[in-house]
Amino acid sequence: MDKGDSLYIEIDGKDFVELLRKISLEFKIKSYIVGGFIRDYLLGVKNFDIDVVVEGDGVEFANLLSRYLEGDIVIHEAFRTVTLTYKNISIDVISARKEYYDYPAVLPRIEFSNIYDDLARRDFTINTLAYDVVENKFIDYFNGIQDLKTGVIRILHSKSFIDDPTRIFRAIRYSVRYSFAIESETERLLKESIDKIRLLTPDRIRNELFLILKEDKAKEMIEKVIYYGIDKIVFGDVSINTKNLDYFENSDIDIVLYRFLILFYLIKEKDLIKIKESLNISSLYLKSLEDLIFLCKQLKCKDKNVRKIRLTLQTTKKEVIKAISTMENGEAQRIVNTKLYITGEDIKNLGLKPSPLYGELMDKLFEAKMKGLLNNKEEEIEFAKKLIEQLKKGE
């Protein structure tokens, strides 16, 4: 971790730094690799998101870059920024800028500027590091390398959390992810600014929460959110669960939705409106929470609504079933993992004409399966035969 070292990034056999240098020199546009990528590079952590800041037109520079890396491009015209996706790497090309906050927690006004001003607008010293591709050297205006070496999260100025309270969430994320300490004055200002989170839009709070839920140490991060009282600011008296929050073994499910359901596993039906309003969650997330609440309630009922359980398990997201399986055991696990192998076509082949009786028959099969009485398709078919005979006799 030394400012004297040079930076080398290989993308698909190409020297990416040399590629940027070539474009910069040919078109006389200064460019820098900045922020999180440099932080993680110096820490020896893999990062597939690269931020390039140019002192000039970011869109123009990105178009030049795309001649060499033919990826997908998305242009954000208002900020003259571009996201170039090349294979599994995301490259953001940004025009260097200043930011002005008219009020706490609002999005800033911007003014195009130079690399110093662009780095000065950032959240923490460890994110102000840059690499000048023309001069072939690291830039460290704010002692970010020293804070990387000592493991410290430090803001750049005293109004940082007031200007943008999402930085409170990011301070927690970085401190836990890297096992860094939040510098004492930074922590004092963080605590003083907690109430400013109320000024953030639900969308911005949701985005920060979802970023935490993607992290390997999500449980520890949420525990810090609770420690600082942020959960009370956002959710009031809604219960937050951290048990099993880090547990994750199935790569084919949506980790954010799954952990979201674990996080709110203890909530009651009356809490749904609070979660919806606090985070402006999508209909998919709301439906998943509703299914979770219904199924958890049914697991504790003696007289179960068999049909609704069956239909809910057929239509709910697999993350709901996975969350319940993670949190529960024994009978509850068996119920949510109950799946009938027999189909309507199988029942038709057994001699029962399509009718409302199909639903009744499937309910009885499902109930028997829930109780552990049926173990495979052959047993389901034999049980269905007996039920059909009873129906034909009018029993």
Tab-separated table of C-alpha atoms in Angstrom:
chain	number	residue	atom	x	y	z
A	1	MET	CA	0.000	0.000	0.000
A	2	ASP	CA	2.299	2.688	-1.312
A	3	LYS	CA	1.722	5.852	-3.353
A	4	GLY	CA	4.904	5.083	-5.254
A	5	ASP	CA	3.487	1.898	-6.758
A	6	SER	CA	1.977	1.913	-10.233
A	7	LEU	CA	-1.516	0.634	-11.026
A	8	TYR	CA	-2.167	-2.258	-13.388
A	9	ILE	CA	-5.648	-3.424	-14.387
A	10	GLU	CA	-6.088	-6.131	-16.975
A	11	ILE	CA	-9.435	-6.366	-18.772
A	12	ASP	CA	-9.772	-9.210	-21.254
A	13	GLY	CA	-6.043	-9.217	-21.959
A	14	LYS	CA	-5.894	-5.417	-22.341
A	15	ASP	CA	-3.948	-3.057	-20.080
A	16	PHE	CA	-6.858	-0.821	-19.024
A	17	VAL	CA	-4.696	1.906	-17.487
A	18	GLU	CA	-2.605	2.122	-20.644
A	19	LEU	CA	-5.802	2.282	-22.698
A	20	LEU	CA	-7.048	5.259	-20.656
A	21	ARG	CA	-3.628	6.903	-20.952
A	22	LYS	CA	-3.684	6.529	-24.736
A	23	ILE	CA	-7.139	8.168	-25.013
A	24	SER	CA	-6.204	10.932	-22.552
A	25	LEU	CA	-3.026	11.861	-24.405
A	26	GLU	CA	-4.527	11.620	-27.882
A	27	PHE	CA	-7.580	13.755	-27.104
A	28	LYS	CA	-6.005	15.910	-24.355
A	29	ILE	CA	-8.568	14.909	-21.693
A	30	LYS	CA	-7.194	14.232	-18.206
A	31	SER	CA	-8.585	11.001	-16.715
A	32	TYR	CA	-8.331	9.322	-13.321
A	33	ILE	CA	-9.387	6.022	-11.780
A	34	VAL	CA	-10.979	6.939	-8.458
A	35	GLY	CA	-12.809	5.931	-5.315
A	36	GLY	CA	-13.857	2.459	-4.277
A	37	PHE	CA	-11.788	0.626	-6.868
A	38	ILE	CA	-8.557	2.294	-5.701
A	39	ARG	CA	-9.495	1.702	-2.042
A	40	ASP	CA	-10.054	-2.015	-2.662
A	41	TYR	CA	-7.013	-2.329	-4.952
A	42	LEU	CA	-4.764	-1.040	-2.179
A	43	LEU	CA	-6.460	-3.358	0.332
A	44	GLY	CA	-6.068	-6.350	-1.979
A	45	VAL	CA	-9.839	-6.767	-2.358
A	46	LYS	CA	-11.442	-7.694	-5.694
A	47	ASN	CA	-13.742	-5.039	-7.135
A	48	PHE	CA	-15.383	-5.246	-10.557
A	49	ASP	CA	-16.779	-1.694	-10.484
A	50	ILE	CA	-14.367	0.896	-11.869
A	51	ASP	CA	-14.998	4.649	-11.643
A	52	VAL	CA	-13.203	6.874	-14.148
A	53	VAL	CA	-13.329	10.640	-13.619
A	54	VAL	CA	-12.407	12.949	-16.484
A	55	GLU	CA	-11.733	16.662	-16.433
A	56	GLY	CA	-13.991	17.248	-19.378
A	57	ASP	CA	-16.958	15.577	-21.065
A	58	GLY	CA	-17.585	12.139	-19.564
A	59	VAL	CA	-19.912	11.094	-22.384
A	60	GLU	CA	-17.373	11.986	-25.060
A	61	PHE	CA	-14.628	10.096	-23.221
A	62	ALA	CA	-16.843	7.033	-22.717
A	63	ASN	CA	-17.661	6.949	-26.429
A	64	LEU	CA	-13.931	6.950	-27.200
A	65	LEU	CA	-13.384	4.173	-24.662
A	66	SER	CA	-16.201	2.077	-26.143
A	67	ARG	CA	-14.255	1.856	-29.421
A	68	TYR	CA	-11.797	-0.387	-27.571
A	69	LEU	CA	-14.179	-2.087	-25.118
A	70	GLU	CA	-17.375	-2.851	-27.006
A	71	GLY	CA	-19.818	-3.238	-24.141
A	72	ASP	CA	-23.312	-1.997	-23.330
A	73	ILE	CA	-23.572	1.745	-22.722
A	74	VAL	CA	-26.123	3.676	-20.646
A	75	ILE	CA	-25.873	7.490	-20.794
A	76	HIS	CA	-27.070	9.705	-17.900
A	77	GLU	CA	-27.346	12.946	-19.842
A	78	ALA	CA	-28.144	15.310	-16.943
A	79	PHE	CA	-24.853	14.524	-15.183
A	80	ARG	CA	-22.850	13.785	-18.360
A	81	THR	CA	-21.964	10.339	-17.000
A	82	VAL	CA	-21.932	6.947	-18.674
A	83	THR	CA	-22.006	3.354	-17.462
A	84	LEU	CA	-20.133	0.960	-19.733
A	85	THR	CA	-20.690	-2.721	-18.996
A	86	TYR	CA	-18.048	-5.000	-20.465
A	87	LYS	CA	-18.477	-8.702	-19.648
A	88	ASN	CA	-18.601	-8.851	-15.811
A	89	ILE	CA	-17.038	-5.421	-15.288
A	90	SER	CA	-18.916	-2.133	-14.815
A	91	ILE	CA	-17.098	1.078	-15.746
A	92	ASP	CA	-18.639	4.429	-14.777
A	93	VAL	CA	-17.202	7.408	-16.651
A	94	ILE	CA	-17.936	10.648	-14.827
A	95	SER	CA	-17.273	14.322	-15.468
A	96	ALA	CA	-15.338	15.830	-12.539
A	97	ARG	CA	-17.647	18.046	-10.523
A	98	LYS	CA	-18.374	20.066	-7.417
A	99	GLU	CA	-21.541	19.565	-5.383
A	100	TYR	CA	-23.673	22.097	-3.486
A	101	TYR	CA	-26.317	21.073	-0.930
A	102	ASP	CA	-29.070	23.679	-0.602
A	103	TYR	CA	-30.755	21.758	2.222
A	104	PRO	CA	-29.881	18.688	4.308
A	105	ALA	CA	-30.650	15.297	2.680
A	106	VAL	CA	-31.594	16.686	-0.753
A	107	LEU	CA	-29.765	15.666	-3.891
A	108	PRO	CA	-27.001	18.190	-4.653
A	109	ARG	CA	-26.649	20.732	-7.418
A	110	ILE	CA	-23.557	20.090	-9.478
A	111	GLU	CA	-20.972	22.152	-11.328
A	112	PHE	CA	-18.295	20.632	-13.561
A	113	SER	CA	-14.833	21.123	-12.117
A	114	ASN	CA	-11.441	19.442	-11.558
A	115	ILE	CA	-10.207	16.259	-9.883
A	116	TYR	CA	-9.493	17.951	-6.523
A	117	ASP	CA	-13.059	19.264	-6.240
A	118	ASP	CA	-14.441	15.911	-7.341
A	119	LEU	CA	-12.548	14.043	-4.632
A	120	ALA	CA	-13.359	16.691	-2.021
A	121	ARG	CA	-17.106	16.069	-2.457
A	122	ARG	CA	-16.822	12.395	-1.442
A	123	ASP	CA	-17.927	10.739	1.763
A	124	PHE	CA	-14.849	9.318	3.534
A	125	THR	CA	-11.111	9.791	3.198
A	126	ILE	CA	-10.629	6.156	2.111
A	127	ASN	CA	-12.861	6.891	-0.901
A	128	THR	CA	-10.930	10.011	-2.003
A	129	LEU	CA	-7.991	8.135	-3.489
A	130	ALA	CA	-7.320	8.382	-7.215
A	131	TYR	CA	-4.839	7.308	-9.851
A	132	ASP	CA	-3.657	9.791	-12.474
A	133	VAL	CA	-3.310	7.649	-15.609
A	134	VAL	CA	-1.292	10.274	-17.511
A	135	GLU	CA	1.183	10.999	-14.704
A	136	ASN	CA	1.151	7.321	-13.674
A	137	LYS	CA	0.805	8.050	-9.958
A	138	PHE	CA	-1.631	7.787	-7.031
A	139	ILE	CA	-3.293	10.947	-5.736
A	140	ASP	CA	-4.031	11.283	-2.017
A	141	TYR	CA	-5.125	14.806	-1.089
A	142	PHE	CA	-6.903	13.827	2.149
A	143	ASN	CA	-4.613	11.221	3.775
A	144	GLY	CA	-6.815	8.356	2.681
A	145	ILE	CA	-3.899	5.915	2.441
A	146	GLN	CA	-2.972	6.576	6.065
A	147	ASP	CA	-6.560	5.865	7.123
A	148	LEU	CA	-6.507	2.666	5.050
A	149	LYS	CA	-3.320	1.591	6.820
A	150	THR	CA	-4.706	2.291	10.293
A	151	GLY	CA	-8.234	1.046	9.504
A	152	VAL	CA	-10.211	4.240	10.083
A	153	ILE	CA	-13.485	5.598	8.649
A	154	ARG	CA	-13.232	9.409	8.633
A	155	ILE	CA	-15.482	12.037	7.025
A	156	LEU	CA	-14.032	15.030	5.190
A	157	HIS	CA	-15.961	17.829	6.882
A	158	SER	CA	-18.284	18.377	9.851
A	159	LYS	CA	-21.501	18.759	7.789
A	160	SER	CA	-20.975	15.587	5.789
A	161	PHE	CA	-23.707	13.506	7.474
A	162	ILE	CA	-26.098	16.466	7.502
A	163	ASP	CA	-25.620	17.115	3.781
A	164	ASP	CA	-26.198	13.467	2.982
A	165	PRO	CA	-27.492	11.209	5.785
A	166	THR	CA	-27.099	8.109	3.577
A	167	ARG	CA	-23.429	8.415	4.546
A	168	ILE	CA	-24.458	7.154	7.987
A	169	PHE	CA	-25.435	3.825	6.429
A	170	ARG	CA	-22.249	3.774	4.375
A	171	ALA	CA	-20.074	4.435	7.438
A	172	ILE	CA	-21.626	1.362	9.034
A	173	ARG	CA	-21.170	-0.734	5.881
A	174	TYR	CA	-17.505	0.155	5.394
A	175	SER	CA	-16.580	-0.143	9.069
A	176	VAL	CA	-18.052	-3.643	9.332
A	177	ARG	CA	-16.997	-4.861	5.861
A	178	TYR	CA	-13.334	-3.971	6.405
A	179	SER	CA	-13.302	-4.302	10.215
A	180	PHE	CA	-12.367	-0.604	10.433
A	181	ALA	CA	-13.084	1.724	13.351
A	182	ILE	CA	-15.245	4.812	12.898
A	183	GLU	CA	-12.969	7.685	13.959
A	184	SER	CA	-14.162	9.251	17.235
A	185	GLU	CA	-15.105	12.699	15.888
A	186	THR	CA	-16.760	11.093	12.873
A	187	GLU	CA	-18.794	8.843	15.189
A	188	ARG	CA	-19.808	11.817	17.344
A	189	LEU	CA	-21.089	13.669	14.277
A	190	LEU	CA	-22.767	10.501	13.018
A	191	LYS	CA	-24.710	10.111	16.282
A	192	GLU	CA	-25.698	13.791	16.243
A	193	SER	CA	-27.026	13.415	12.679
A	194	ILE	CA	-29.090	10.220	13.114
A	195	ASP	CA	-32.359	12.163	13.208
A	196	LYS	CA	-31.591	13.621	9.757
A	197	ILE	CA	-32.366	10.196	8.299
A	198	ARG	CA	-36.040	11.217	8.628
A	199	LEU	CA	-35.410	13.708	5.807
A	200	LEU	CA	-34.393	11.015	3.323
A	201	THR	CA	-36.920	9.683	0.838
A	202	PRO	CA	-38.109	6.092	1.352
A	203	ASP	CA	-36.397	5.146	-1.916
A	204	ARG	CA	-32.987	6.297	-0.698
A	205	ILE	CA	-33.389	4.522	2.653
A	206	ARG	CA	-34.482	1.332	0.878
A	207	ASN	CA	-31.473	1.480	-1.439
A	208	GLU	CA	-29.082	1.756	1.512
A	209	LEU	CA	-30.820	-1.080	3.369
A	210	PHE	CA	-30.666	-3.327	0.309
A	211	LEU	CA	-26.932	-2.598	-0.091
A	212	ILE	CA	-26.438	-3.806	3.489
A	213	LEU	CA	-28.460	-6.956	2.818
A	214	LYS	CA	-26.122	-7.837	-0.066
A	215	GLU	CA	-23.081	-7.814	2.209
A	216	ASP	CA	-21.387	-10.903	3.676
A	217	LYS	CA	-21.600	-9.367	7.163
A	218	ALA	CA	-25.207	-8.164	6.889
A	219	LYS	CA	-26.066	-9.363	10.405
A	220	GLU	CA	-23.308	-7.324	12.058
A	221	MET	CA	-24.245	-4.284	9.977
A	222	ILE	CA	-27.907	-4.476	10.991
A	223	GLU	CA	-26.837	-4.884	14.614
A	224	LYS	CA	-24.961	-1.579	14.232
A	225	VAL	CA	-28.062	-0.006	12.684
A	226	ILE	CA	-29.948	-1.106	15.805
A	227	TYR	CA	-27.111	0.024	18.106
A	228	TYR	CA	-27.339	3.572	16.730
A	229	GLY	CA	-31.151	3.555	16.937
A	230	ILE	CA	-31.600	3.936	13.189
A	231	ASP	CA	-34.248	1.194	13.099
A	232	LYS	CA	-36.431	3.220	15.461
A	233	ILE	CA	-36.071	6.309	13.252
A	234	VAL	CA	-37.091	4.393	10.130
A	235	PHE	CA	-39.484	1.697	11.391
A	236	GLY	CA	-40.722	2.905	14.766
A	237	ASP	CA	-41.763	-0.045	16.950
A	238	VAL	CA	-41.605	-2.650	14.164
A	239	SER	CA	-39.566	-5.652	15.326
A	240	ILE	CA	-36.284	-6.312	13.504
A	241	ASN	CA	-34.783	-9.805	13.420
A	242	THR	CA	-31.050	-10.497	13.028
A	243	LYS	CA	-31.053	-14.240	13.758
A	244	ASN	CA	-29.790	-16.229	10.738
A	245	LEU	CA	-29.392	-13.033	8.709
A	246	ASP	CA	-25.958	-14.050	7.418
A	247	TYR	CA	-27.041	-17.617	6.683
A	248	PHE	CA	-27.118	-18.170	2.932
A	249	GLU	CA	-26.359	-21.317	0.981
A	250	ASN	CA	-28.534	-21.258	-2.135
A	251	SER	CA	-27.140	-19.241	-5.020
A	252	ASP	CA	-30.273	-19.454	-7.171
A	253	ILE	CA	-32.386	-17.221	-4.927
A	254	ASP	CA	-32.498	-13.442	-4.628
A	255	ILE	CA	-30.316	-12.799	-1.574
A	256	VAL	CA	-31.780	-9.324	-0.943
A	257	LEU	CA	-35.407	-10.527	-0.946
A	258	TYR	CA	-34.503	-13.569	1.159
A	259	ARG	CA	-32.649	-11.494	3.760
A	260	PHE	CA	-35.371	-8.838	3.688
A	261	LEU	CA	-37.851	-11.535	4.742
A	262	ILE	CA	-35.491	-12.787	7.452
A	263	LEU	CA	-35.040	-9.190	8.678
A	264	PHE	CA	-38.810	-8.692	9.046
A	265	TYR	CA	-39.620	-12.277	10.011
A	266	LEU	CA	-41.208	-11.199	13.305
A	267	ILE	CA	-43.534	-8.523	11.953
A	268	LYS	CA	-47.301	-8.557	12.358
A	269	GLU	CA	-49.902	-7.846	9.705
A	270	LYS	CA	-50.477	-4.371	11.166
A	271	ASP	CA	-46.807	-3.546	10.484
A	272	LEU	CA	-47.082	-4.040	6.713
A	273	ILE	CA	-48.244	-0.496	6.024
A	274	LYS	CA	-45.321	0.900	8.048
A	275	ILE	CA	-42.776	-1.136	6.062
A	276	LYS	CA	-44.419	-0.182	2.776
A	277	GLU	CA	-44.393	3.531	3.593
A	278	SER	CA	-40.916	3.562	5.171
A	279	LEU	CA	-39.209	1.850	2.239
A	280	ASN	CA	-41.627	2.228	-0.680
A	281	ILE	CA	-41.184	-1.471	-1.394
A	282	SER	CA	-42.376	-3.024	-4.646
A	283	SER	CA	-45.533	-5.108	-4.968
A	284	LEU	CA	-43.333	-8.227	-5.182
A	285	TYR	CA	-41.754	-7.489	-1.798
A	286	LEU	CA	-45.124	-6.602	-0.263
A	287	LYS	CA	-46.751	-9.807	-1.574
A	288	SER	CA	-43.810	-11.855	-0.267
A	289	LEU	CA	-44.184	-10.289	3.184
A	290	GLU	CA	-47.931	-10.965	3.147
A	291	ASP	CA	-47.323	-14.600	2.192
A	292	LEU	CA	-44.707	-14.902	4.928
A	293	ILE	CA	-47.058	-13.525	7.587
A	294	PHE	CA	-49.923	-15.795	6.464
A	295	LEU	CA	-47.816	-18.962	6.353
A	296	CYS	CA	-46.128	-18.273	9.701
A	297	LYS	CA	-49.538	-17.718	11.270
A	298	GLN	CA	-50.908	-20.934	9.733
A	299	LEU	CA	-47.953	-22.941	11.026
A	300	LYS	CA	-49.083	-22.151	14.560
A	301	CYS	CA	-52.803	-22.856	13.896
A	302	LYS	CA	-54.426	-26.119	14.895
A	303	ASP	CA	-57.185	-25.786	12.271
A	304	LYS	CA	-55.208	-24.959	9.156
A	305	ASN	CA	-56.650	-23.401	6.003
A	306	VAL	CA	-55.349	-26.216	3.823
A	307	ARG	CA	-56.492	-24.816	0.497
A	308	LYS	CA	-55.037	-21.361	1.081
A	309	ILE	CA	-51.751	-22.850	2.296
A	310	ARG	CA	-51.597	-25.046	-0.813
A	311	LEU	CA	-52.348	-22.186	-3.196
A	312	THR	CA	-49.981	-19.811	-1.404
A	313	LEU	CA	-47.105	-22.288	-1.593
A	314	GLN	CA	-47.823	-22.754	-5.303
A	315	THR	CA	-47.628	-19.048	-6.102
A	316	THR	CA	-45.255	-17.536	-3.532
A	317	LYS	CA	-41.610	-16.717	-4.225
A	318	LYS	CA	-39.111	-19.414	-3.333
A	319	GLU	CA	-37.381	-16.891	-1.056
A	320	VAL	CA	-40.450	-16.995	1.236
A	321	ILE	CA	-40.213	-20.772	1.562
A	322	LYS	CA	-36.444	-20.579	2.057
A	323	ALA	CA	-36.814	-17.932	4.792
A	324	ILE	CA	-39.326	-20.041	6.730
A	325	SER	CA	-37.196	-23.169	6.277
A	326	THR	CA	-34.201	-21.269	7.680
A	327	MET	CA	-36.063	-19.889	10.689
A	328	GLU	CA	-38.168	-22.915	11.596
A	329	ASN	CA	-37.652	-26.654	12.048
A	330	GLY	CA	-39.560	-29.932	12.246
A	331	GLU	CA	-43.197	-29.772	11.208
A	332	ALA	CA	-42.999	-26.174	9.998
A	333	GLN	CA	-40.159	-27.028	7.605
A	334	ARG	CA	-42.074	-30.039	6.308
A	335	ILE	CA	-45.225	-28.008	5.671
A	336	VAL	CA	-43.581	-25.213	3.673
A	337	ASN	CA	-41.619	-27.734	1.645
A	338	THR	CA	-44.708	-29.808	0.888
A	339	LYS	CA	-45.014	-30.300	-2.848
A	340	LEU	CA	-47.462	-32.552	-4.657
A	341	TYR	CA	-46.067	-34.531	-7.561
A	342	ILE	CA	-49.490	-35.600	-8.794
A	343	THR	CA	-51.095	-33.332	-11.413
A	344	GLY	CA	-54.568	-32.617	-12.711
A	345	GLU	CA	-53.738	-34.744	-15.746
A	346	ASP	CA	-52.898	-37.665	-13.460
A	347	ILE	CA	-56.267	-37.323	-11.700
A	348	LYS	CA	-58.061	-37.174	-15.033
A	349	ASN	CA	-56.308	-40.394	-16.072
A	350	LEU	CA	-57.587	-42.010	-12.887
A	351	GLY	CA	-61.128	-41.569	-14.193
A	352	LEU	CA	-62.352	-38.381	-12.494
A	353	LYS	CA	-63.785	-35.856	-14.932
A	354	PRO	CA	-62.661	-32.233	-14.560
A	355	SER	CA	-64.857	-30.553	-11.937
A	356	PRO	CA	-64.700	-28.528	-8.701
A	357	LEU	CA	-63.955	-31.859	-7.025
A	358	TYR	CA	-60.407	-31.575	-8.361
A	359	GLY	CA	-59.672	-28.796	-5.862
A	360	GLU	CA	-61.184	-30.773	-3.006
A	361	LEU	CA	-59.164	-33.843	-3.991
A	362	MET	CA	-55.929	-31.836	-4.205
A	363	ASP	CA	-56.648	-30.350	-0.756
A	364	LYS	CA	-56.994	-33.825	0.780
A	365	LEU	CA	-53.822	-35.001	-0.941
A	366	PHE	CA	-51.972	-31.906	0.234
A	367	GLU	CA	-53.201	-32.319	3.817
A	368	ALA	CA	-52.037	-35.942	3.868
A	369	LYS	CA	-48.680	-34.881	2.430
A	370	MET	CA	-48.347	-32.145	5.077
A	371	LYS	CA	-48.854	-34.760	7.786
A	372	GLY	CA	-46.085	-36.890	6.323
A	373	LEU	CA	-48.407	-39.677	5.179
A	374	LEU	CA	-47.285	-39.571	1.531
A	375	ASN	CA	-43.679	-39.728	0.410
A	376	ASN	CA	-43.655	-40.029	-3.383
A	377	LYS	CA	-45.818	-39.804	-6.493
A	378	GLU	CA	-46.782	-43.495	-6.398
A	379	GLU	CA	-48.186	-43.117	-2.875
A	380	GLU	CA	-50.023	-39.932	-3.942
A	381	ILE	CA	-51.647	-41.782	-6.864
A	382	GLU	CA	-52.712	-44.692	-4.650
A	383	PHE	CA	-54.193	-42.272	-2.120
A	384	ALA	CA	-55.971	-40.386	-4.931
A	385	LYS	CA	-57.484	-43.661	-6.198
A	386	LYS	CA	-59.008	-44.312	-2.766
A	387	LEU	CA	-60.366	-40.749	-2.590
A	388	ILE	CA	-61.900	-41.044	-6.069
A	389	GLU	CA	-63.594	-44.299	-5.127
A	390	GLN	CA	-65.060	-42.612	-2.042
A	391	LEU	CA	-66.271	-39.705	-4.190
A	392	LYS	CA	-67.895	-42.061	-6.687
A	393	LYS	CA	-69.729	-43.772	-3.827
A	394	GLY	CA	-70.863	-40.353	-2.585
A	395	GLU	CA	-69.004	-40.624	0.675
